[in-house]
Structures are given as C-alpha cells and as structure tokens.
Coordinates of C-alpha atoms and ligand atoms in Angstrom, one line a residue:
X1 CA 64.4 44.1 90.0
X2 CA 63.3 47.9 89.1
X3 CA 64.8 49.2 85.7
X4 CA 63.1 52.4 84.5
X5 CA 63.7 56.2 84.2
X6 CA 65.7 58.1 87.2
X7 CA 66.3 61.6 85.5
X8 CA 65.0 63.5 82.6
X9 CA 66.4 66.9 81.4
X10 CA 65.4 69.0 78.4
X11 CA 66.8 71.9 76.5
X12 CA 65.8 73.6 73.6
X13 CA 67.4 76.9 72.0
X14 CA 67.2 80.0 73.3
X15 CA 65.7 81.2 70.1
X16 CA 62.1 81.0 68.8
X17 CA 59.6 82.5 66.6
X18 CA 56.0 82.9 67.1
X19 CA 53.7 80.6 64.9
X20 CA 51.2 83.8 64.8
X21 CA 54.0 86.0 63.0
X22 CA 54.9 82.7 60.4
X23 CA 51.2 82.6 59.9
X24 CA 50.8 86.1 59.0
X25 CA 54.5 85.9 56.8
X26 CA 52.7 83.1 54.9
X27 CA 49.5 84.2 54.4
X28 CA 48.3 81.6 56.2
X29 CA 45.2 81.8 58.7
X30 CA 47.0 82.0 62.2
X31 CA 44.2 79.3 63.6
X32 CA 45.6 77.1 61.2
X33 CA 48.8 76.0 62.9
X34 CA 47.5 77.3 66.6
X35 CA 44.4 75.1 66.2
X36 CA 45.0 73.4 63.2
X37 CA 47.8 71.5 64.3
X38 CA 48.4 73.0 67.9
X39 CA 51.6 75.2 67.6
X40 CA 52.5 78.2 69.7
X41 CA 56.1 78.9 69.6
X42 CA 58.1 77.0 67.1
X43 CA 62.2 77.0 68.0
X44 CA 64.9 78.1 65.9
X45 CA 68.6 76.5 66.3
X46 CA 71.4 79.3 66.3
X47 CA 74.2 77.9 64.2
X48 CA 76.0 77.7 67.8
X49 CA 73.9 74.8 68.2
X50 CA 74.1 71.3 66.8
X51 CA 72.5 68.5 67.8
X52 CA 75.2 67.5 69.8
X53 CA 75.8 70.9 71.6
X54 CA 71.9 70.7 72.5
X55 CA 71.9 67.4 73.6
X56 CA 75.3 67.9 76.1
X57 CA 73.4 71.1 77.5
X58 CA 70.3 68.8 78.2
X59 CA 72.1 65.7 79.9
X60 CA 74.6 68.5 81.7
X61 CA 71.4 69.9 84.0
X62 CA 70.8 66.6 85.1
X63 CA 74.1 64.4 85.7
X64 CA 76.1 64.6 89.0
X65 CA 79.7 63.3 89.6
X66 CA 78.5 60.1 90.6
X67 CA 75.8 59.4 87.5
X68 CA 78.7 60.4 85.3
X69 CA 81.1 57.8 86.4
X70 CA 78.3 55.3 87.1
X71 CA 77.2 55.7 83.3
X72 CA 79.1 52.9 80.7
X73 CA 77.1 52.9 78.0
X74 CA 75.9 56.5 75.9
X75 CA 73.3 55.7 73.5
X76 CA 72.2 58.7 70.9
X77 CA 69.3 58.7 69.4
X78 CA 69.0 61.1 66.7
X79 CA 68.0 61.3 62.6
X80 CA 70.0 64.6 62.5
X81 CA 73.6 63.6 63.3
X82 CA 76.8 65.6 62.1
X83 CA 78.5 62.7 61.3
X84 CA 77.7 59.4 59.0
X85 CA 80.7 58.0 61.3
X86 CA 81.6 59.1 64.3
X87 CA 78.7 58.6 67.0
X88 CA 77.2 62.2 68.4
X89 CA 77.6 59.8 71.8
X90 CA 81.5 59.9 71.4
X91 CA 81.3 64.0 71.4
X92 CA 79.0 64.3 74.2
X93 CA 80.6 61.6 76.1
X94 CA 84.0 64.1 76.0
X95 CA 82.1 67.2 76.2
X96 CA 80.1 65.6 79.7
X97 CA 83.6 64.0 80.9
X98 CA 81.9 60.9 81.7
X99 CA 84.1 57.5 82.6
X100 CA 86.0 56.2 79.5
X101 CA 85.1 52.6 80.8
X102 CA 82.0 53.2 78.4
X103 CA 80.3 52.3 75.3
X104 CA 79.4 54.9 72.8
X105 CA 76.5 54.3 70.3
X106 CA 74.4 56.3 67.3
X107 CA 70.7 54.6 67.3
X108 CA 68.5 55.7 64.4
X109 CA 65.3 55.0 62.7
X110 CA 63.7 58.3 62.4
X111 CA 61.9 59.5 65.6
X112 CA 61.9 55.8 67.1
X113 CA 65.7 55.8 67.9
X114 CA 65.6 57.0 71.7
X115 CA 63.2 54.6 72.5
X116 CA 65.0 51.7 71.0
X117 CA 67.9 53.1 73.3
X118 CA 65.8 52.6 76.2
X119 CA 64.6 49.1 75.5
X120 CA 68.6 48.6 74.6
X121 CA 69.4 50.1 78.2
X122 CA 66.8 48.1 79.9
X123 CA 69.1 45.0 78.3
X124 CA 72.2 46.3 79.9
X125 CA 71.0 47.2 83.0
X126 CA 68.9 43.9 83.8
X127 CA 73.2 42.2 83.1
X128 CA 74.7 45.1 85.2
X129 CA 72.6 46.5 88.0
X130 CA 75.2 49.0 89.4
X131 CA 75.4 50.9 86.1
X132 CA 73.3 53.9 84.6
X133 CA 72.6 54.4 80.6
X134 CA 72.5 57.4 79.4
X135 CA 70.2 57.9 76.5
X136 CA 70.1 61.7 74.5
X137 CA 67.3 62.0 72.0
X138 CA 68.4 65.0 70.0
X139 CA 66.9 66.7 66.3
X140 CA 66.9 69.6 64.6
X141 CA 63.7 69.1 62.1
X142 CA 64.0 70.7 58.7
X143 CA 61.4 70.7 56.0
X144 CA 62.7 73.8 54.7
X145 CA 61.3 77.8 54.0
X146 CA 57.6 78.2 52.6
X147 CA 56.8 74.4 52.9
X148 CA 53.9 72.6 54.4
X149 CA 56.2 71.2 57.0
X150 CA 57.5 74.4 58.0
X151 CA 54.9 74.7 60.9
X152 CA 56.1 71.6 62.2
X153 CA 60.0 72.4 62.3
X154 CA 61.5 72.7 65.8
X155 CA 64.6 72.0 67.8
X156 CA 65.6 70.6 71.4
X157 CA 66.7 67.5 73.0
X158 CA 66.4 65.4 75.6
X159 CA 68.2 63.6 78.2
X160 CA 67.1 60.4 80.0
X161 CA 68.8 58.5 82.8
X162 CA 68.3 54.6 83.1
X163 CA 68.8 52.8 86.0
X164 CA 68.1 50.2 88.6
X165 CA 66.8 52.2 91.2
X166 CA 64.4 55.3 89.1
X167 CA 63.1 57.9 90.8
X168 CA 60.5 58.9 88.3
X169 CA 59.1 56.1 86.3
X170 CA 60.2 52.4 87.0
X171 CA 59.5 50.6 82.9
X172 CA 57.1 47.7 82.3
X173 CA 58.5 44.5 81.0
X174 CA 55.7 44.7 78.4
X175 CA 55.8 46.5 74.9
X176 CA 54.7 46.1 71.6
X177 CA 55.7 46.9 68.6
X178 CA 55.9 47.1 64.8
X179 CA 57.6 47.5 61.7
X180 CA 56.5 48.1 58.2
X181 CA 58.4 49.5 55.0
X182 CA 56.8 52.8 53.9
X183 CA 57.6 56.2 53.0
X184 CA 56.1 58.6 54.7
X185 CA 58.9 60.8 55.4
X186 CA 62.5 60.6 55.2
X187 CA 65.6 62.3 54.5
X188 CA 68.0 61.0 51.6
X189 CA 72.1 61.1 52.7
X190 CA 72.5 64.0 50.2
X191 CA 69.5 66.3 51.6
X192 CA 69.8 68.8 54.8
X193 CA 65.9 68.9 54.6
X194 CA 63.0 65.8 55.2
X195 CA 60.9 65.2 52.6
X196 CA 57.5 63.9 53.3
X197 CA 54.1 63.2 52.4
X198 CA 51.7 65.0 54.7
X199 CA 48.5 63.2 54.6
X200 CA 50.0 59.5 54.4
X201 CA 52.5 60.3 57.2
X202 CA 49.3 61.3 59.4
X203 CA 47.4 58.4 58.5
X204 CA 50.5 56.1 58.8
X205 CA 51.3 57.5 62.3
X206 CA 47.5 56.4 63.4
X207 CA 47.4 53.1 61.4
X208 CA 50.5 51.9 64.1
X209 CA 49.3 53.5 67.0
X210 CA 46.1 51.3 66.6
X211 CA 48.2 48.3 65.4
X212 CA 50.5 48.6 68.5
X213 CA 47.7 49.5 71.2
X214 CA 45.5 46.4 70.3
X215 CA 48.6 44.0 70.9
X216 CA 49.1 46.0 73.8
X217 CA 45.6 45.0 75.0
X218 CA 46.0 41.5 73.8
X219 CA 49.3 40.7 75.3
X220 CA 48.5 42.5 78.8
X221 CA 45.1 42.4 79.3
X222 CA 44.9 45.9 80.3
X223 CA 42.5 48.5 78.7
X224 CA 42.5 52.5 78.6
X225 CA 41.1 52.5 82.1
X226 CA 44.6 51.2 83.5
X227 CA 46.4 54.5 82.4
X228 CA 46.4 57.6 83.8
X229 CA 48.0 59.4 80.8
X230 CA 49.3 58.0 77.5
X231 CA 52.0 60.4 75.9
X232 CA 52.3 60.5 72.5
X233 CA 55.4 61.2 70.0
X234 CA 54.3 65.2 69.3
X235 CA 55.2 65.9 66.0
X236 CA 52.7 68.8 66.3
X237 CA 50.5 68.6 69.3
X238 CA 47.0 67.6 67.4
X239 CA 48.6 64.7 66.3
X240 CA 48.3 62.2 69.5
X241 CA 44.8 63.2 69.6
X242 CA 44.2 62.5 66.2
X243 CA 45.4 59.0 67.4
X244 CA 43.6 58.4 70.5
X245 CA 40.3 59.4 69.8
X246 CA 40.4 56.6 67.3
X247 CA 40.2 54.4 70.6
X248 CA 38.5 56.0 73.2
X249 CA 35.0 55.6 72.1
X250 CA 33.9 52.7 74.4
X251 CA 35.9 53.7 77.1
X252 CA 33.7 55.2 79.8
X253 CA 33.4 59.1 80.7
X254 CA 35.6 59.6 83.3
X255 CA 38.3 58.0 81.6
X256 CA 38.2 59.8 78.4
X257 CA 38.0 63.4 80.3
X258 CA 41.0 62.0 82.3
X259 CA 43.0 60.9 79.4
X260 CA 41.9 64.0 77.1
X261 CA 42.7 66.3 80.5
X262 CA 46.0 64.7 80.8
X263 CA 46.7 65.0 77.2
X264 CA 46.2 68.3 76.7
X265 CA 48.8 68.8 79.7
X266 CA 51.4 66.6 77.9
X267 CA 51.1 68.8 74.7
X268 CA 52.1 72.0 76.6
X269 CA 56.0 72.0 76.3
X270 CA 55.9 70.8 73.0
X271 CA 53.4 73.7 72.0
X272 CA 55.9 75.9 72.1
X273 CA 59.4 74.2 70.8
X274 CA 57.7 72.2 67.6
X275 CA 58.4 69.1 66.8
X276 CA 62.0 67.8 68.0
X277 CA 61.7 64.0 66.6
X278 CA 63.5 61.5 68.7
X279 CA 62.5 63.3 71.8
X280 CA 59.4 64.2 70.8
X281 CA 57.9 61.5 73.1
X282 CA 59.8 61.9 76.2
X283 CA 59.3 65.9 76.4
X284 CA 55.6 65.2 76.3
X285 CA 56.3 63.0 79.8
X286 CA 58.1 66.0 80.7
X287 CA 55.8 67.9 80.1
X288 CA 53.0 65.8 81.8
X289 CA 55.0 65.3 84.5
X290 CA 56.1 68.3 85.5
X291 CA 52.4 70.0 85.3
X292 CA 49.8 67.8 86.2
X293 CA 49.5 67.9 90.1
X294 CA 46.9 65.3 90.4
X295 CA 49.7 62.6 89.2
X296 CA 50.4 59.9 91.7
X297 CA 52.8 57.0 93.0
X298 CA 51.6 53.6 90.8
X299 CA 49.8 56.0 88.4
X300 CA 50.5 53.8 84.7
X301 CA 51.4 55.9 82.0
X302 CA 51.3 54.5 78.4
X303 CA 53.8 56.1 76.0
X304 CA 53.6 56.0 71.7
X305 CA 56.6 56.2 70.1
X306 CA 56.3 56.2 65.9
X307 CA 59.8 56.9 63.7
X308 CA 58.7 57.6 60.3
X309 CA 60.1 54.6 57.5
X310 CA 57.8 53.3 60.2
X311 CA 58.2 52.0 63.7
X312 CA 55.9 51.7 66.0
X313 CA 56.0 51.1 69.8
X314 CA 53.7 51.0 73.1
X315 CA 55.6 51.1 76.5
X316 CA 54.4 51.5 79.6
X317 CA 55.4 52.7 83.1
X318 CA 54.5 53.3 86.9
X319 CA 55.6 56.5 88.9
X320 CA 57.5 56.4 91.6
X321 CA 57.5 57.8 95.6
X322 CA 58.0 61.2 95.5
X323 CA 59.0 61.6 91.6
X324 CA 57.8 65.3 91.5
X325 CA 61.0 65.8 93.8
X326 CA 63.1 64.8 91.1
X327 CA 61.9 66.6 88.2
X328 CA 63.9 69.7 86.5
X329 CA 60.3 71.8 86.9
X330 CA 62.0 75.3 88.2
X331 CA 65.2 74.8 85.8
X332 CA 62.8 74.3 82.9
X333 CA 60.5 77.2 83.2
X334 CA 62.8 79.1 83.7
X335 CA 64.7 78.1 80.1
X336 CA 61.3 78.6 78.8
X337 CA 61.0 82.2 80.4
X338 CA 64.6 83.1 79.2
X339 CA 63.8 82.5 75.5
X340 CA 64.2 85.0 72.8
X341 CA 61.1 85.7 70.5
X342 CA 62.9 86.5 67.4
X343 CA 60.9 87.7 63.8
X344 CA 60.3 85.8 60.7
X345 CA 62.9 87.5 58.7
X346 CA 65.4 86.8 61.4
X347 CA 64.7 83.1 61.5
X348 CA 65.1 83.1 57.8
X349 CA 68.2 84.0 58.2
X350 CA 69.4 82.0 60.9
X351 CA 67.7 79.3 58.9
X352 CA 69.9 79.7 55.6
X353 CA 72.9 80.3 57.6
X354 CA 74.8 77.1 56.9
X355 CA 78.8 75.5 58.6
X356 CA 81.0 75.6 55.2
X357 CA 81.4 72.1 53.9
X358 CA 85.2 72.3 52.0
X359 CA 87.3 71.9 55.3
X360 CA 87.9 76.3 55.2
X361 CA 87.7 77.5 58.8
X362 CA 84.9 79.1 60.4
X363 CA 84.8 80.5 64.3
X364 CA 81.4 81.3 65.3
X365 CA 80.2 84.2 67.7
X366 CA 79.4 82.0 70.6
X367 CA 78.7 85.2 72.9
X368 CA 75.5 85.8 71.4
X369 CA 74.4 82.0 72.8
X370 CA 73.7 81.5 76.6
X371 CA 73.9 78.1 76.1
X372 CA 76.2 76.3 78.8
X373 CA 77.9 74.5 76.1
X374 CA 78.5 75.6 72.2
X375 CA 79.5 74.7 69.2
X376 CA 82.4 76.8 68.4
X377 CA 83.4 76.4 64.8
X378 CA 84.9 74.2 62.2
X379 CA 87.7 74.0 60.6
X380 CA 89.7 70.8 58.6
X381 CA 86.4 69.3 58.5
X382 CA 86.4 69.5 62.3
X383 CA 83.6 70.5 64.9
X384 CA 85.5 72.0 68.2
X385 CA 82.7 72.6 70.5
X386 CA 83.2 74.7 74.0
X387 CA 81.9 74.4 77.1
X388 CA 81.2 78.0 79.1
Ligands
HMG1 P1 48.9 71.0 55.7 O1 48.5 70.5 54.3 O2 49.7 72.2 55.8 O3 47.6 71.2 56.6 O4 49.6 69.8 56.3 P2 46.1 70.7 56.6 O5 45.4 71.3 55.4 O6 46.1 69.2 56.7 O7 45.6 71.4 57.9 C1 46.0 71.0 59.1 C2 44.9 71.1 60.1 O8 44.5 72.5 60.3 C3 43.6 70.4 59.6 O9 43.0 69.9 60.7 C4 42.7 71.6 59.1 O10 41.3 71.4 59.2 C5 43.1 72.7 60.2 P3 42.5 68.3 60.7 O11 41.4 68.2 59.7 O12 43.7 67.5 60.2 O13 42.1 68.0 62.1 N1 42.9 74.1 59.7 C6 42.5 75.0 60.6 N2 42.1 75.0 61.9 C7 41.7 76.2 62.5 N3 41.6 77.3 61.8 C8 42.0 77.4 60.5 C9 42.4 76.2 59.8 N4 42.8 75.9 58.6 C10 43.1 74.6 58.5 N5 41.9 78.6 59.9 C11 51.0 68.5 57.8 C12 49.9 69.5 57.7 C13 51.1 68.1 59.3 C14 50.6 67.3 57.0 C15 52.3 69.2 57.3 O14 52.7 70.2 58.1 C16 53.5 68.2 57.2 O15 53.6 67.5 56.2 N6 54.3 68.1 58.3 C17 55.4 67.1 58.4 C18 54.9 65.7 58.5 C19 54.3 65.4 59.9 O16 54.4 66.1 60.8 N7 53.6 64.2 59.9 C20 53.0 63.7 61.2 C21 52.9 62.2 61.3 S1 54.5 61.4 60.8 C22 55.5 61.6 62.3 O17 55.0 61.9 63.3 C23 57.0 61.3 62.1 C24 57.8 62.6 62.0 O18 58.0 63.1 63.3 C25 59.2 62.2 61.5 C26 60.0 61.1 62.1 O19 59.5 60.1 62.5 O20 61.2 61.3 62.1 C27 57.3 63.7 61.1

C-alpha cells in the first residue's frame, strides 16, 4: 500500500521587505545576508495574519469538496500558536468547513512538528486507507528589531495532504531519527520573541544531520548516489549546504553537481520568504518541485527535518506519474508576483504593532489584506477570523 504526499500548497503574506534595504538600515554589508546566509526577500506578517489565518489560506488553494470531507484527522504543526489550549487545527478546521467526524491536534517541538505530523499521518492512514490527513506547518519567526536573528525572520505556511493514493511523492517506510536535550534556540511561554545562540544552533543543526544521514545509510543501505535531491529545513538558505557538504566529499562528480544543482533550486522560494520554521522543509520540496524540470517518476528525494531543543529526522520519498500536473506552480508565482515590497521603517512598524492582551476590543482593517481569509479582530480574549 502507497501512503505519501498528494497535495502541497503554500502561502506566505503579501508583505515583504528587501534584505538589501535591512542591510543598508543596519549598517550591515548587503552580501552578508544575500551571500552570507542566502536571503533575498524576507516576509513580514500584517497583523491581519496569524498563524492560523496563513495556514487556512494555504490548505484553502489546495482542498476540494471531496478532500475536505475525506479529511478526519487535522494535525498543526507550529511553535507559534495563539493559543496554549485550544489547537490552531480546531480554528482552521471551522474556518476550512471540513467534516466534524475529525480529530484535531497541535504538534510541536520547534521546527520538527510538521514532520512528526506526517509520520503520525502515515500511522492513521496505514489503519484507514479511505481517509486523507491534513497536516499545516505554520510560523511566524521572531528574533526581534536590530538582532542577529533578524535576517532570518520570515512568515508563511504550508499545507500538505496525506493519503493512500499521492500524486506527488509516495513516503518510504524508512526514517531515522534523533533526539538530544540542548539549547540552541527556544522561546520561553512568557516571550513573543526566540532566543538563540547563533553559532551552537548552526553547529547543532549539522551535528544531527550527520547523526541522522549515517543511520540512514546504515539502516538502508543506500548512499548519496540514490537521491536525486535532498531538501533541507531552510532556516536561511546557506544553511543545508552548510550540512551537506559535510558529506559529499567521497561521492563522485556527477552526483555532487546534481545534488548542489538541485539544491540551489530547492533554496529558491525560501530566498525570498525567510525562514518559516515548521514548514521550512516542505517549501523547499516545493520549491524543488515546482522548478526543476529534469525531475522524474521514481526519482528519491531525501528530506532533513531539524526542530531546535533538538530533533532530527531523515525521510525519504519517490515521485509519482505525472506529479508536475498536480503541483500549485502557476497559483504560487503568481502570490510571489503579487507581493508588496514594503520599506524598513514600515516593517518596523508592522513589526511592533501588537493584538491587545486585557480582553478590550480591537477590529482590524482587513481591506488592506488580499488574503482570502483574515484575522479580523479580538475582542473578550477572542480571535474572530473572516473569510473573503
Ligand atoms: P551572524 O553572527 O549575524 O552572522 O549570525 P555570521 O557572522 O555568522 O555571518 C553569517 C555568514 O555571512 C558567514 O558565513 C559570514 O562569513 C558571511 P559562513 O562563514 O557561516 O559561511 N558574511 C559575508 N558573506 C558575504 N559578504 C559579506 C559577509 N559578511 C559576513 N560582506 C546567524 C548568523 C544565522 C547565526 C544568526 O542570524 C542567528 O542566530 N539566526 C537564528 C538561528 C538560526 O537560524 N540557526 C540556524 C540553525 S538552528 C535551526 O535551523 C532551527 C531554527 O529554525 C528554529 C527551530 O527549530 O524552531 C532556527
């Protein structure tokens, strides 16, 4: 039996700022974060956005009537969630109007949530063939104003549809994975921003790719030569690299200018939204996906998920007939081409702008937003959210 990925959607907000203009605002070398750490575009969250609101507009471009009432189980992946409750699945579950004959779940441990949802999906769907899993993977990363982790802020999220019969990438049985207590970056209950140590998480981020890959090796057999792309969790683009180089060196030519080729592809969307945590990962497949035309059915393509704290994981998958038919290529351009370029004073202020936290009432412009759905305002304690 076939369980792997059928859809994938993506949206980010429609607002961004230019990593050239934050540079220059900073007094920072502009190669720094365009070479540096390979960062274009870096996007900004209106306060219409949430990361429920962006992670309904993402599964909303992808689900028909019948994924909607084939879906009974809404697993949300996210280290940003509004509520330390109530699931961000339960909202977007209403806001989607998928079958109530579903389970609703929050899944977190840093950036590794989404894909512990899909290996918790895989579960469900191996017991119940005829259903779909919706997984969202949805952040807003905050490091905060004039700190070393403000180049790697972004926001966006991702949808992914599991099923039994995928069009895009059926999922191996085999994985492996890894836990260790560290800190390397995390985000206390009481703080709206991440703190982090730089260096360590970078060198942290390597140590479990390598830890991961050789088990990978050991337990499969396989070797870099099997893969015609490994995605990386992007949280900036230099980073996977950073990673696989470690492991390429006795791999032979071809292979490395395949996998550095398709690498550099994989980086592309994420170039120019920053780093969006939980889905990360699976908007660099997108992102491969969608613009490598030498891609082909049975192609393997490995995929490194790291969540900070740390887990580690390697997957792995195959492509399916025709999966370039069921991508969301033309839909996602074109979000990228609609985009607004805004300037570094105004994404300080959309930064600083903040949802009042003592139950008083606030409406928000949602006019200003193009986004299909919204978050409207708050009032009682209460997020009411519209859909356009
Ligand atoms: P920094 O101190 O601002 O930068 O920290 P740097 O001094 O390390 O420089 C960055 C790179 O730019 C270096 O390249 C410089 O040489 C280069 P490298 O040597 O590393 O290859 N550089 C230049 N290149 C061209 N022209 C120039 C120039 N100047 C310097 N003029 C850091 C950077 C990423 C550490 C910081 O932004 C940060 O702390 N970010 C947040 C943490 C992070 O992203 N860690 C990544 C691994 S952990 C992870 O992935 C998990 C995470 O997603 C969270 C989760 O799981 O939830 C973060």
């Amino acid at each position: 039996m076939k369980i792997g990925i059928d859809k994938l959607g993506f949206y980010a907000p429609h607002l961004y700022v230019d990593m050239n203009d934050l540079a220059k605002e900073r007094g920072i070398d502009p190669g720094k974060f365009t070479i540096g750490l390979g960062q274009d575009e870096m996007a900004v969250p209106p306060i219409t956005q949430d990361p429920v609101s962006l992670a309904a507009n993402a599964a909303e471009q992808i689900l028909d009537r019948e994924d909607k009432d084939a879906i009974d189980l809404v697993i949300f992946g996210t280290e940003s969630g509004v509520d330390h409750s109530k699931s961000a699945a339960v909202y977007v579950h209403q806001l989607l109007g998928l079958n109530p004959k579903a389970r609703s779940v929050e899944m977190k441990q840093a950036c590794y949530g989404a894909t512990a949802g899909i290996q918790m999906a895989k579960g469900h769907i191996a017991l119940h063939p005829d259903k779909k899993v919706l997984i969202l993977a949805s952040d807003i990363a905050r490091y905060g104003l004039n700190t070393p982790g403000e180049s790697t802020q972004g926001a966006g999220a991702v949808a992914i549809l599991v099923s039994a019969s995928p069009r895009l990438l059926e999922l191996e049985k085999e994985s492996t994975y890894y836990t260790e207590d560290i800190m390397d970056f995390w985000r206390p209950v009481y703080s709206s921003t991440a703190f982090v140590d730089g260096k360590y998480s970078n060198e942290q981020y390597i140590a479990f790719f390598q830890k991961v890959w050789k088990d990978y090796q050991e337990q499969t057999g396989r070797s870099l030569e099997d893969f015609a792309a490994i995605a990386f969790h992007l949280p900036y683009t230099k980073m996977g690299w950073k990673a696989l180089r470690t492991v390429m060196e006795d791999a032979p030519e071809e292979v490395q200018e395949r996998l550095k080729n398709n690498y550099q592809i994989s980086t592309k969307y994420n170039r120019n939204v920053g780093n969006i945590y939980t889905g990360s990962l699976y908007l660099s497949l997108i992102s491969l996906l969608e613009n490598q035309d030498d891609l082909k059915e049975g192609d393997t393509i490995g995929l490194y998920s790291y969540g900070s704290g740390a887990v580690g994981e390697f997957l792995s998958g195959t492509l399916q007939s025709d999966f370039k038919e069921h991508l969301q290529t033309a839909a996602h351009q074109a979000m990228f081409e609609n985009r607004e370029c805004i300037s570094v004073a105004e994404y300080e202020k959309v930064f600083e702008e903040e949802l009042p936290t003592d139950g008083s009432e606030k409406k928000l412009n949602i006019d200003e937003d193009p986004a299909k759905i919204c978050l409207a305002g708050v009032k009682d304690h209460i997020r009411s959210y519209a859909v356009k």
